mmCIF file of C-alpha atoms in Angstrom:
data_model
loop_
_atom_site.group_PDB
_atom_site.id
_atom_site.type_symbol
_atom_site.label_atom_id
_atom_site.label_comp_id
_atom_site.label_asym_id
_atom_site.label_seq_id
_atom_site.Cartn_x
_atom_site.Cartn_y
_atom_site.Cartn_z
ATOM 1 C CA MET A 1 0.000 0.000 0.000
ATOM 2 C CA SER A 2 1.197 3.508 -0.769
ATOM 3 C CA LYS A 3 2.077 5.863 2.066
ATOM 4 C CA VAL A 4 -0.880 8.112 1.140
ATOM 5 C CA ARG A 5 -3.411 5.251 1.314
ATOM 6 C CA THR A 6 -1.868 3.997 4.538
ATOM 7 C CA SER A 7 -2.124 7.476 6.056
ATOM 8 C CA LEU A 8 -5.750 7.823 4.944
ATOM 9 C CA LEU A 9 -6.517 4.376 6.371
ATOM 10 C CA ILE A 10 -5.142 5.325 9.785
ATOM 11 C CA ILE A 11 -6.666 8.825 9.818
ATOM 12 C CA THR A 12 -10.180 7.744 8.794
ATOM 13 C CA PHE A 13 -10.126 4.841 11.262
ATOM 14 C CA LEU A 14 -9.070 7.123 14.123
ATOM 15 C CA LEU A 15 -11.665 9.779 13.192
ATOM 16 C CA SER A 16 -14.372 7.123 13.170
ATOM 17 C CA ALA A 17 -13.211 5.879 16.584
ATOM 18 C CA VAL A 18 -13.180 9.406 18.028
ATOM 19 C CA SER A 19 -16.673 10.177 16.713
ATOM 20 C CA HIS A 20 -17.973 6.932 18.213
ATOM 21 C CA TYR A 21 -16.422 7.130 21.664
ATOM 22 C CA LEU A 22 -17.028 10.884 22.036
ATOM 23 C CA HIS A 23 -20.658 10.381 20.970
ATOM 24 C CA PHE A 24 -20.810 12.755 18.004
ATOM 25 C CA ASP A 25 -24.109 13.244 16.162
ATOM 26 C CA PRO A 26 -25.159 9.851 14.667
ATOM 27 C CA LEU A 27 -25.156 11.273 11.133
ATOM 28 C CA ILE A 28 -21.533 12.428 11.544
ATOM 29 C CA GLN A 29 -20.620 9.049 13.022
ATOM 30 C CA PHE A 30 -22.285 7.323 10.082
ATOM 31 C CA VAL A 31 -20.441 9.401 7.459
ATOM 32 C CA LEU A 32 -17.026 9.039 9.127
ATOM 33 C CA SER A 33 -17.502 5.303 9.669
ATOM 34 C CA ALA A 34 -18.690 4.810 6.081
ATOM 35 C CA ILE A 35 -15.562 6.565 4.769
ATOM 36 C CA ALA A 36 -13.374 4.486 7.097
ATOM 37 C CA VAL A 37 -15.034 1.297 5.844
ATOM 38 C CA VAL A 38 -13.935 2.116 2.284
ATOM 39 C CA PHE A 39 -10.259 2.355 3.219
ATOM 40 C CA VAL A 40 -10.357 -0.578 5.642
ATOM 41 C CA ALA A 41 -12.079 -2.684 2.978
ATOM 42 C CA GLY A 42 -9.336 -1.744 0.529
ATOM 43 C CA PHE A 43 -6.738 -2.849 3.068
ATOM 44 C CA LEU A 44 -8.518 -6.169 3.560
ATOM 45 C CA GLY A 45 -8.802 -6.625 -0.199
ATOM 46 C CA LYS A 46 -5.054 -6.095 -0.601
ATOM 47 C CA ALA A 47 -4.306 -8.565 2.190
ATOM 48 C CA THR A 48 -6.672 -11.128 0.655
ATOM 49 C CA GLU A 49 -5.040 -10.736 -2.744
ATOM 50 C CA ASN A 50 -1.603 -11.387 -1.219
ATOM 51 C CA VAL A 51 -2.831 -14.421 0.744
ATOM 52 C CA ALA A 52 -4.490 -15.755 -2.428
ATOM 53 C CA HIS A 53 -1.137 -15.525 -4.207
ATOM 54 C CA TYR A 54 0.370 -17.958 -1.714
ATOM 55 C CA ALA A 55 -2.694 -20.114 -0.999
ATOM 56 C CA GLY A 56 -4.417 -20.096 -4.404
ATOM 57 C CA GLU A 57 -7.578 -18.319 -5.574
ATOM 58 C CA ARG A 58 -10.065 -20.762 -4.032
ATOM 59 C CA LEU A 59 -8.526 -20.785 -0.566
ATOM 60 C CA GLY A 60 -7.901 -17.044 -0.774
ATOM 61 C CA GLY A 61 -11.545 -16.426 -1.657
ATOM 62 C CA PHE A 62 -12.687 -18.770 1.111
ATOM 63 C CA LEU A 63 -10.519 -16.944 3.656
ATOM 64 C CA ASN A 64 -11.881 -13.573 2.537
ATOM 65 C CA ALA A 65 -15.477 -14.767 2.837
ATOM 66 C CA THR A 66 -14.756 -16.267 6.260
ATOM 67 C CA PHE A 67 -12.964 -13.216 7.646
ATOM 68 C CA GLY A 68 -15.535 -10.902 6.077
ATOM 69 C CA ASN A 69 -18.407 -12.809 7.679
ATOM 70 C CA ALA A 70 -16.662 -12.963 11.059
ATOM 71 C CA ALA A 71 -17.514 -9.333 11.751
ATOM 72 C CA GLU A 72 -21.115 -9.874 10.728
ATOM 73 C CA LEU A 73 -21.375 -13.002 12.888
ATOM 74 C CA ILE A 74 -20.103 -11.132 15.932
ATOM 75 C CA ILE A 75 -22.594 -8.297 15.407
ATOM 76 C CA ALA A 76 -25.429 -10.793 14.840
ATOM 77 C CA ILE A 77 -24.590 -12.654 18.061
ATOM 78 C CA PHE A 78 -25.014 -9.425 20.033
ATOM 79 C CA LEU A 79 -28.340 -8.820 18.268
ATOM 80 C CA VAL A 80 -29.436 -12.385 19.092
ATOM 81 C CA LYS A 81 -28.495 -11.850 22.727
ATOM 82 C CA GLU A 82 -30.799 -8.821 22.744
ATOM 83 C CA GLY A 83 -33.588 -10.898 21.178
ATOM 84 C CA LEU A 84 -33.708 -8.823 17.965
ATOM 85 C CA TYR A 85 -34.441 -11.858 15.810
ATOM 86 C CA ASP A 86 -36.296 -10.015 13.034
ATOM 87 C CA MET A 87 -33.341 -7.672 12.502
ATOM 88 C CA VAL A 88 -30.972 -10.649 12.469
ATOM 89 C CA LYS A 89 -33.013 -12.516 9.839
ATOM 90 C CA ALA A 90 -33.333 -9.378 7.727
ATOM 91 C CA SER A 91 -29.564 -8.819 7.852
ATOM 92 C CA LEU A 92 -28.939 -12.468 6.919
ATOM 93 C CA THR A 93 -31.335 -12.079 3.991
ATOM 94 C CA GLY A 94 -29.582 -8.896 2.943
ATOM 95 C CA SER A 95 -26.174 -10.557 3.132
ATOM 96 C CA ILE A 96 -27.254 -13.436 0.912
ATOM 97 C CA ILE A 97 -28.936 -11.317 -1.767
ATOM 98 C CA GLY A 98 -26.288 -8.602 -1.471
ATOM 99 C CA ASN A 99 -23.466 -11.030 -2.197
ATOM 100 C CA LEU A 100 -25.308 -12.880 -4.971
ATOM 101 C CA LEU A 101 -26.654 -9.772 -6.715
ATOM 102 C CA LEU A 102 -24.641 -6.677 -5.765
ATOM 103 C CA VAL A 103 -21.147 -8.055 -5.083
ATOM 104 C CA LEU A 104 -21.244 -10.695 -7.817
ATOM 105 C CA GLY A 105 -23.026 -8.355 -10.222
ATOM 106 C CA LEU A 106 -20.625 -5.461 -9.705
ATOM 107 C CA SER A 107 -17.612 -7.778 -9.966
ATOM 108 C CA ILE A 108 -18.844 -9.339 -13.218
ATOM 109 C CA PHE A 109 -19.830 -5.938 -14.638
ATOM 110 C CA LEU A 110 -16.569 -4.109 -13.892
ATOM 111 C CA GLY A 111 -14.475 -7.140 -14.806
ATOM 112 C CA GLY A 112 -16.452 -7.430 -18.033
ATOM 113 C CA THR A 113 -15.732 -3.825 -18.989
ATOM 114 C CA LYS A 114 -12.011 -4.686 -19.075
ATOM 115 C CA PHE A 115 -12.235 -8.249 -20.405
ATOM 116 C CA LYS A 116 -14.830 -9.235 -23.016
ATOM 117 C CA VAL A 117 -15.432 -12.702 -21.546
ATOM 118 C CA GLN A 118 -14.232 -14.066 -18.207
ATOM 119 C CA ASN A 119 -14.131 -17.804 -17.512
ATOM 120 C CA PHE A 120 -13.899 -19.853 -14.344
ATOM 121 C CA ASN A 121 -14.288 -23.490 -13.288
ATOM 122 C CA GLN A 122 -17.656 -24.790 -14.552
ATOM 123 C CA SER A 123 -17.690 -27.739 -12.137
ATOM 124 C CA LEU A 124 -17.308 -25.337 -9.219
ATOM 125 C CA ALA A 125 -20.137 -23.186 -10.587
ATOM 126 C CA GLY A 126 -22.409 -26.237 -10.770
ATOM 127 C CA MET A 127 -21.620 -27.315 -7.220
ATOM 128 C CA ASN A 128 -22.158 -23.787 -5.887
ATOM 129 C CA GLY A 129 -25.504 -23.683 -7.672
ATOM 130 C CA SER A 130 -26.598 -26.970 -6.094
ATOM 131 C CA LEU A 131 -25.582 -25.767 -2.636
ATOM 132 C CA MET A 132 -27.568 -22.567 -3.091
ATOM 133 C CA ILE A 133 -30.659 -24.617 -3.963
ATOM 134 C CA VAL A 134 -30.159 -26.669 -0.782
ATOM 135 C CA ALA A 135 -29.967 -23.442 1.224
ATOM 136 C CA VAL A 136 -33.263 -22.224 -0.270
ATOM 137 C CA ILE A 137 -34.947 -25.552 0.511
ATOM 138 C CA ALA A 138 -33.655 -25.459 4.100
ATOM 139 C CA LEU A 139 -35.117 -21.970 4.622
ATOM 140 C CA PHE A 140 -38.319 -22.651 2.690
ATOM 141 C CA VAL A 141 -39.473 -25.883 4.373
ATOM 142 C CA PRO A 142 -39.713 -24.644 8.016
ATOM 143 C CA ALA A 143 -41.552 -21.494 6.867
ATOM 144 C CA VAL A 144 -44.149 -23.504 4.918
ATOM 145 C CA PHE A 145 -44.826 -25.934 7.762
ATOM 146 C CA PHE A 146 -45.059 -23.145 10.349
ATOM 147 C CA ASN A 147 -47.186 -20.730 8.307
ATOM 148 C CA THR A 148 -49.668 -23.480 7.373
ATOM 149 C CA HIS A 149 -50.021 -24.247 11.107
ATOM 150 C CA THR A 150 -48.928 -27.822 10.476
ATOM 151 C CA ILE A 151 -46.530 -27.663 13.428
ATOM 152 C CA THR A 152 -46.526 -25.739 16.712
ATOM 153 C CA VAL A 153 -44.030 -23.119 17.888
ATOM 154 C CA PRO A 154 -42.048 -25.595 20.061
ATOM 155 C CA GLN A 155 -41.962 -28.044 17.156
ATOM 156 C CA THR A 156 -40.771 -25.243 14.875
ATOM 157 C CA GLU A 157 -37.894 -24.522 17.243
ATOM 158 C CA THR A 158 -36.983 -28.210 17.310
ATOM 159 C CA LEU A 159 -37.144 -28.374 13.505
ATOM 160 C CA SER A 160 -34.979 -25.242 13.297
ATOM 161 C CA LEU A 161 -32.293 -26.835 15.496
ATOM 162 C CA ILE A 162 -32.325 -30.054 13.437
ATOM 163 C CA VAL A 163 -32.162 -28.177 10.116
ATOM 164 C CA ALA A 164 -29.374 -25.972 11.486
ATOM 165 C CA GLY A 165 -27.375 -29.057 12.470
ATOM 166 C CA ILE A 166 -27.854 -30.653 9.041
ATOM 167 C CA LEU A 167 -26.734 -27.444 7.280
ATOM 168 C CA ILE A 168 -23.573 -27.179 9.385
ATOM 169 C CA VAL A 169 -22.691 -30.806 8.587
ATOM 170 C CA ALA A 170 -23.361 -30.155 4.873
ATOM 171 C CA TYR A 171 -21.126 -27.067 4.941
ATOM 172 C CA ILE A 172 -18.263 -28.875 6.686
ATOM 173 C CA ALA A 173 -18.591 -31.715 4.161
ATOM 174 C CA TRP A 174 -18.441 -29.129 1.328
ATOM 175 C CA ILE A 175 -15.178 -27.728 2.715
ATOM 176 C CA ILE A 176 -13.694 -31.243 2.855
ATOM 177 C CA PHE A 177 -14.968 -32.003 -0.651
ATOM 178 C CA SER A 178 -13.786 -28.775 -2.280
ATOM 179 C CA MET A 179 -10.557 -28.184 -0.369
ATOM 180 C CA ILE A 180 -9.292 -31.769 0.113
ATOM 181 C CA THR A 181 -10.836 -34.712 -1.740
ATOM 182 C CA HIS A 182 -11.769 -32.926 -5.022
ATOM 183 C CA LYS A 183 -9.617 -29.807 -4.927
ATOM 184 C CA ASP A 184 -7.915 -30.689 -8.242
ATOM 185 C CA ILE A 185 -11.238 -30.925 -10.091
ATOM 186 C CA LEU A 186 -12.416 -27.595 -8.701
ATOM 187 C CA ALA A 187 -9.109 -25.761 -9.180
ATOM 188 C CA GLU A 188 -9.061 -22.638 -11.325
ATOM 189 C CA ASN A 189 -7.225 -22.532 -14.630
ATOM 190 C CA VAL A 190 -5.022 -19.560 -15.390
ATOM 191 C CA ALA A 191 -7.129 -17.048 -17.324
ATOM 192 C CA GLU A 192 -5.865 -15.386 -20.467
ATOM 193 C CA GLY A 193 -4.897 -11.803 -19.729
ATOM 194 C CA GLU A 194 -4.783 -12.421 -15.993
ATOM 195 C CA THR A 195 -2.298 -10.148 -14.273
ATOM 196 C CA HIS A 196 0.554 -11.749 -12.334
ATOM 197 C CA GLU A 197 1.826 -9.152 -9.934
ATOM 198 C CA GLU A 198 4.363 -10.114 -7.349
ATOM 199 C CA PRO A 199 2.952 -10.047 -3.804
ATOM 200 C CA ALA A 200 3.665 -6.863 -1.887
ATOM 201 C CA TRP A 201 4.152 -8.723 1.410
ATOM 202 C CA SER A 202 5.644 -11.972 2.618
ATOM 203 C CA LYS A 203 3.406 -14.943 3.445
ATOM 204 C CA LYS A 204 3.518 -14.358 7.215
ATOM 205 C CA LYS A 205 2.973 -10.618 6.848
ATOM 206 C CA SER A 206 0.045 -11.168 4.456
ATOM 207 C CA ILE A 207 -1.707 -13.484 6.939
ATOM 208 C CA ALA A 208 -1.017 -11.083 9.822
ATOM 209 C CA TYR A 209 -2.402 -8.136 7.839
ATOM 210 C CA LEU A 210 -5.470 -10.193 6.869
ATOM 211 C CA VAL A 211 -6.246 -10.841 10.533
ATOM 212 C CA PHE A 212 -5.482 -7.229 11.495
ATOM 213 C CA ALA A 213 -7.664 -5.844 8.686
ATOM 214 C CA THR A 214 -10.539 -8.109 9.752
ATOM 215 C CA VAL A 215 -10.328 -6.761 13.308
ATOM 216 C CA MET A 216 -10.465 -3.203 11.924
ATOM 217 C CA VAL A 217 -13.501 -4.134 9.807
ATOM 218 C CA ALA A 218 -15.227 -5.568 12.892
ATOM 219 C CA PHE A 219 -14.715 -2.355 14.864
ATOM 220 C CA VAL A 220 -15.744 0.036 12.075
ATOM 221 C CA SER A 221 -18.767 -2.078 11.153
ATOM 222 C CA GLU A 222 -19.950 -2.154 14.755
ATOM 223 C CA TRP A 223 -19.533 1.625 15.072
ATOM 224 C CA LEU A 224 -21.463 2.194 11.863
ATOM 225 C CA VAL A 225 -24.247 -0.264 12.693
ATOM 226 C CA GLY A 226 -24.645 1.474 16.057
ATOM 227 C CA THR A 227 -25.791 4.638 14.263
ATOM 228 C CA LEU A 228 -28.416 2.942 12.111
ATOM 229 C CA GLU A 229 -31.205 2.779 14.707
ATOM 230 C CA THR A 230 -31.147 6.555 15.164
ATOM 231 C CA LEU A 231 -30.936 7.141 11.408
ATOM 232 C CA THR A 232 -33.855 4.749 10.878
ATOM 233 C CA VAL A 233 -36.069 6.920 13.062
ATOM 234 C CA ARG A 234 -34.701 10.216 11.733
ATOM 235 C CA PHE A 235 -35.250 9.366 8.059
ATOM 236 C CA GLY A 236 -38.311 7.135 8.483
ATOM 237 C CA LEU A 237 -36.754 3.935 7.154
ATOM 238 C CA SER A 238 -38.229 0.514 7.908
ATOM 239 C CA GLU A 239 -36.277 -1.934 10.061
ATOM 240 C CA VAL A 240 -36.546 -4.566 7.320
ATOM 241 C CA PHE A 241 -34.941 -2.227 4.767
ATOM 242 C CA VAL A 242 -32.206 -1.213 7.225
ATOM 243 C CA GLY A 243 -31.470 -4.823 8.156
ATOM 244 C CA ALA A 244 -31.652 -6.260 4.656
ATOM 245 C CA PHE A 245 -29.764 -3.527 2.833
ATOM 246 C CA LEU A 246 -27.888 -0.986 4.985
ATOM 247 C CA VAL A 247 -26.594 -3.420 7.622
ATOM 248 C CA ALA A 248 -25.860 -6.055 4.980
ATOM 249 C CA ILE A 249 -23.990 -3.658 2.679
ATOM 250 C CA VAL A 250 -21.898 -2.328 5.561
ATOM 251 C CA GLY A 251 -21.210 -5.780 6.949
ATOM 252 C CA ASN A 252 -20.024 -7.021 3.562
ATOM 253 C CA ALA A 253 -18.070 -3.914 2.511
ATOM 254 C CA ALA A 254 -14.762 -5.748 2.741
ATOM 255 C CA GLU A 255 -15.950 -8.558 0.475
ATOM 256 C CA HIS A 256 -17.388 -6.020 -2.015
ATOM 257 C CA SER A 257 -14.001 -4.376 -2.378
ATOM 258 C CA ALA A 258 -11.929 -7.561 -2.597
ATOM 259 C CA ALA A 259 -14.212 -9.276 -5.131
ATOM 260 C CA VAL A 260 -14.376 -6.247 -7.433
ATOM 261 C CA LEU A 261 -10.613 -5.677 -7.346
ATOM 262 C CA LEU A 262 -9.922 -9.328 -8.159
ATOM 263 C CA ALA A 263 -12.460 -9.381 -11.017
ATOM 264 C CA MET A 264 -10.863 -6.306 -12.584
ATOM 265 C CA LYS A 265 -7.564 -8.215 -12.640
ATOM 266 C CA ASN A 266 -9.322 -11.048 -14.499
ATOM 267 C CA LYS A 267 -9.293 -13.253 -11.396
ATOM 268 C CA ILE A 268 -13.025 -13.861 -11.756
ATOM 269 C CA GLY A 269 -12.740 -17.299 -10.127
ATOM 270 C CA ALA A 270 -11.652 -15.738 -6.842
ATOM 271 C CA ALA A 271 -14.308 -13.027 -7.150
ATOM 272 C CA VAL A 272 -17.062 -15.633 -7.629
ATOM 273 C CA GLU A 273 -15.672 -17.663 -4.740
ATOM 274 C CA ILE A 274 -15.884 -14.594 -2.479
ATOM 275 C CA ALA A 275 -19.401 -13.540 -3.518
ATOM 276 C CA VAL A 276 -21.081 -16.939 -3.838
ATOM 277 C CA GLY A 277 -18.953 -18.532 -1.119
ATOM 278 C CA SER A 278 -19.930 -15.809 1.328
ATOM 279 C CA SER A 279 -23.644 -16.302 0.618
ATOM 280 C CA LEU A 280 -23.296 -20.044 1.099
ATOM 281 C CA GLN A 281 -21.406 -19.500 4.328
ATOM 282 C CA ILE A 282 -24.156 -17.196 5.605
ATOM 283 C CA ALA A 283 -26.934 -19.655 4.733
ATOM 284 C CA LEU A 284 -25.194 -22.924 5.625
ATOM 285 C CA PHE A 285 -23.068 -21.878 8.583
ATOM 286 C CA VAL A 286 -23.686 -18.413 10.050
ATOM 287 C CA ALA A 287 -27.494 -18.699 10.246
ATOM 288 C CA PRO A 288 -27.368 -22.195 11.820
ATOM 289 C CA VAL A 289 -24.712 -21.065 14.317
ATOM 290 C CA LEU A 290 -26.988 -18.182 15.351
ATOM 291 C CA VAL A 291 -29.851 -20.649 15.903
ATOM 292 C CA PHE A 292 -27.688 -22.715 18.254
ATOM 293 C CA THR A 293 -26.343 -19.548 19.906
ATOM 294 C CA SER A 294 -29.885 -18.383 20.684
ATOM 295 C CA PHE A 295 -30.651 -21.864 22.082
ATOM 296 C CA PHE A 296 -27.757 -21.581 24.527
ATOM 297 C CA PHE A 297 -28.943 -18.079 25.480
ATOM 298 C CA GLY A 298 -32.209 -19.736 26.549
ATOM 299 C CA ASN A 299 -34.568 -18.509 23.824
ATOM 300 C CA THR A 300 -34.262 -20.382 20.524
ATOM 301 C CA MET A 301 -34.474 -18.320 17.331
ATOM 302 C CA ASP A 302 -36.407 -20.256 14.734
ATOM 303 C CA ILE A 303 -35.225 -20.457 11.162
ATOM 304 C CA VAL A 304 -38.595 -19.278 9.807
ATOM 305 C CA PHE A 305 -38.092 -16.354 7.427
ATOM 306 C CA THR A 306 -40.907 -14.112 6.188
ATOM 307 C CA THR A 307 -42.469 -14.617 2.768
ATOM 308 C CA ILE A 308 -40.812 -11.430 1.496
ATOM 309 C CA GLU A 309 -37.382 -12.573 2.662
ATOM 310 C CA LEU A 310 -37.838 -16.031 1.123
ATOM 311 C CA VAL A 311 -38.931 -14.523 -2.196
ATOM 312 C CA ALA A 312 -35.882 -12.226 -2.220
ATOM 313 C CA ILE A 313 -33.486 -15.099 -1.469
ATOM 314 C CA GLY A 314 -35.187 -17.388 -4.004
ATOM 315 C CA VAL A 315 -35.012 -14.752 -6.747
ATOM 316 C CA ALA A 316 -31.344 -14.025 -5.995
ATOM 317 C CA VAL A 317 -30.410 -17.714 -6.087
ATOM 318 C CA PHE A 318 -32.378 -18.340 -9.300
ATOM 319 C CA ILE A 319 -30.832 -15.512 -11.339
ATOM 320 C CA SER A 320 -27.286 -15.940 -9.993
ATOM 321 C CA LYS A 321 -27.333 -19.719 -10.611
ATOM 322 C CA SER A 322 -28.575 -19.118 -14.153
ATOM 323 C CA ILE A 323 -25.718 -16.708 -14.857
ATOM 324 C CA ILE A 324 -22.761 -18.583 -13.351
ATOM 325 C CA GLN A 325 -23.702 -22.166 -14.272
ATOM 326 C CA ASP A 326 -21.884 -22.055 -17.639
ATOM 327 C CA GLY A 327 -18.599 -20.892 -16.067
ATOM 328 C CA SER A 328 -18.471 -17.816 -18.302
ATOM 329 C CA THR A 329 -19.464 -14.197 -17.651
ATOM 330 C CA ASN A 330 -19.654 -10.815 -19.380
ATOM 331 C CA TRP A 331 -20.511 -7.269 -18.313
ATOM 332 C CA TYR A 332 -24.176 -7.519 -19.367
ATOM 333 C CA GLU A 333 -24.796 -10.447 -17.026
ATOM 334 C CA GLY A 334 -23.363 -8.376 -14.198
ATOM 335 C CA LEU A 335 -25.749 -5.567 -15.110
ATOM 336 C CA LEU A 336 -28.700 -7.973 -14.943
ATOM 337 C CA LEU A 337 -27.747 -9.046 -11.410
ATOM 338 C CA MET A 338 -27.520 -5.416 -10.255
ATOM 339 C CA ALA A 339 -30.878 -4.670 -11.913
ATOM 340 C CA VAL A 340 -32.557 -7.405 -9.859
ATOM 341 C CA TYR A 341 -30.866 -6.056 -6.715
ATOM 342 C CA ALA A 342 -32.213 -2.575 -7.472
ATOM 343 C CA ILE A 343 -35.739 -3.971 -7.930
ATOM 344 C CA LEU A 344 -35.566 -5.742 -4.567
ATOM 345 C CA GLY A 345 -34.044 -2.657 -2.925
ATOM 346 C CA VAL A 346 -36.909 -0.411 -4.046
ATOM 347 C CA SER A 347 -39.458 -3.041 -2.960
ATOM 348 C CA PHE A 348 -37.936 -3.350 0.524
ATOM 349 C CA PHE A 349 -37.698 0.451 0.823
ATOM 350 C CA LEU A 350 -41.439 0.811 0.208
ATOM 351 C CA ILE A 351 -42.408 -1.728 2.894
#
């Protein structure tokens, strides 16, 4: 990183911290934290890119998705502890559709403006598509049974715990399958025109910076999210819109930056792994972990999402699976994903 960017990173982070701990006006806190998120996300993206150089695109993308979701998981756990289950589910919904439509769409679009066609592993695309369908089924079934009054509230909680356990097992099995037993089949080929820059940092320094950047993201995200409740009241926004879009966009800012930067260097495989991998991690791991967390807190959060949330997730999975299943992308397909995201955004805003 250049000295100017490093200085801006430190300055914006410190200004955001000062505004938070000195209790500035929420709008000022929001603006300063939002600016800080941009530079911190850039730092995380650079660290991810360096780690990916040593570990490979798939593992690098997986690490970025994991570290990016760590901050969101921590914030969600605090929300669960407070019993704000509706906000948690809305933010989970927003994370899934945000990654599949906004992050993936923007990455494909900007990458496509530099490279006419970008290709990645078709087998990996097919497996990711199948996993996304499983995630939709897992969220859809409990909602149908509960809303048709087929099962009671206690039974719904029991079903939620069982489904959560199955999803965690499926996700762990996917990691073993993709990273160990079938990693050669799912490996990315070197793309034509892909840039091969030498890493700016050593392996140890890259990993250390990745962890450090994630910690910074966690702090800035928490500071920014803390201002949203006041802004919701001040500007008359619905909690569903705030949870599904504002909180989700902020919580995934790091992944947005990293995926876009990688796509513009023709590393579309890593960009897809970050965007789709993050959505899968939210649906198959983060959401189930939150269900078990709420159980240990003494008040189980069910895995029943609202009809609106299920429709949004289903639409996002359908269009994204259709676009990535052939292992080839162009800028117009990215534009289509962002168009669907805009339609859902306006719909949620009007709730």
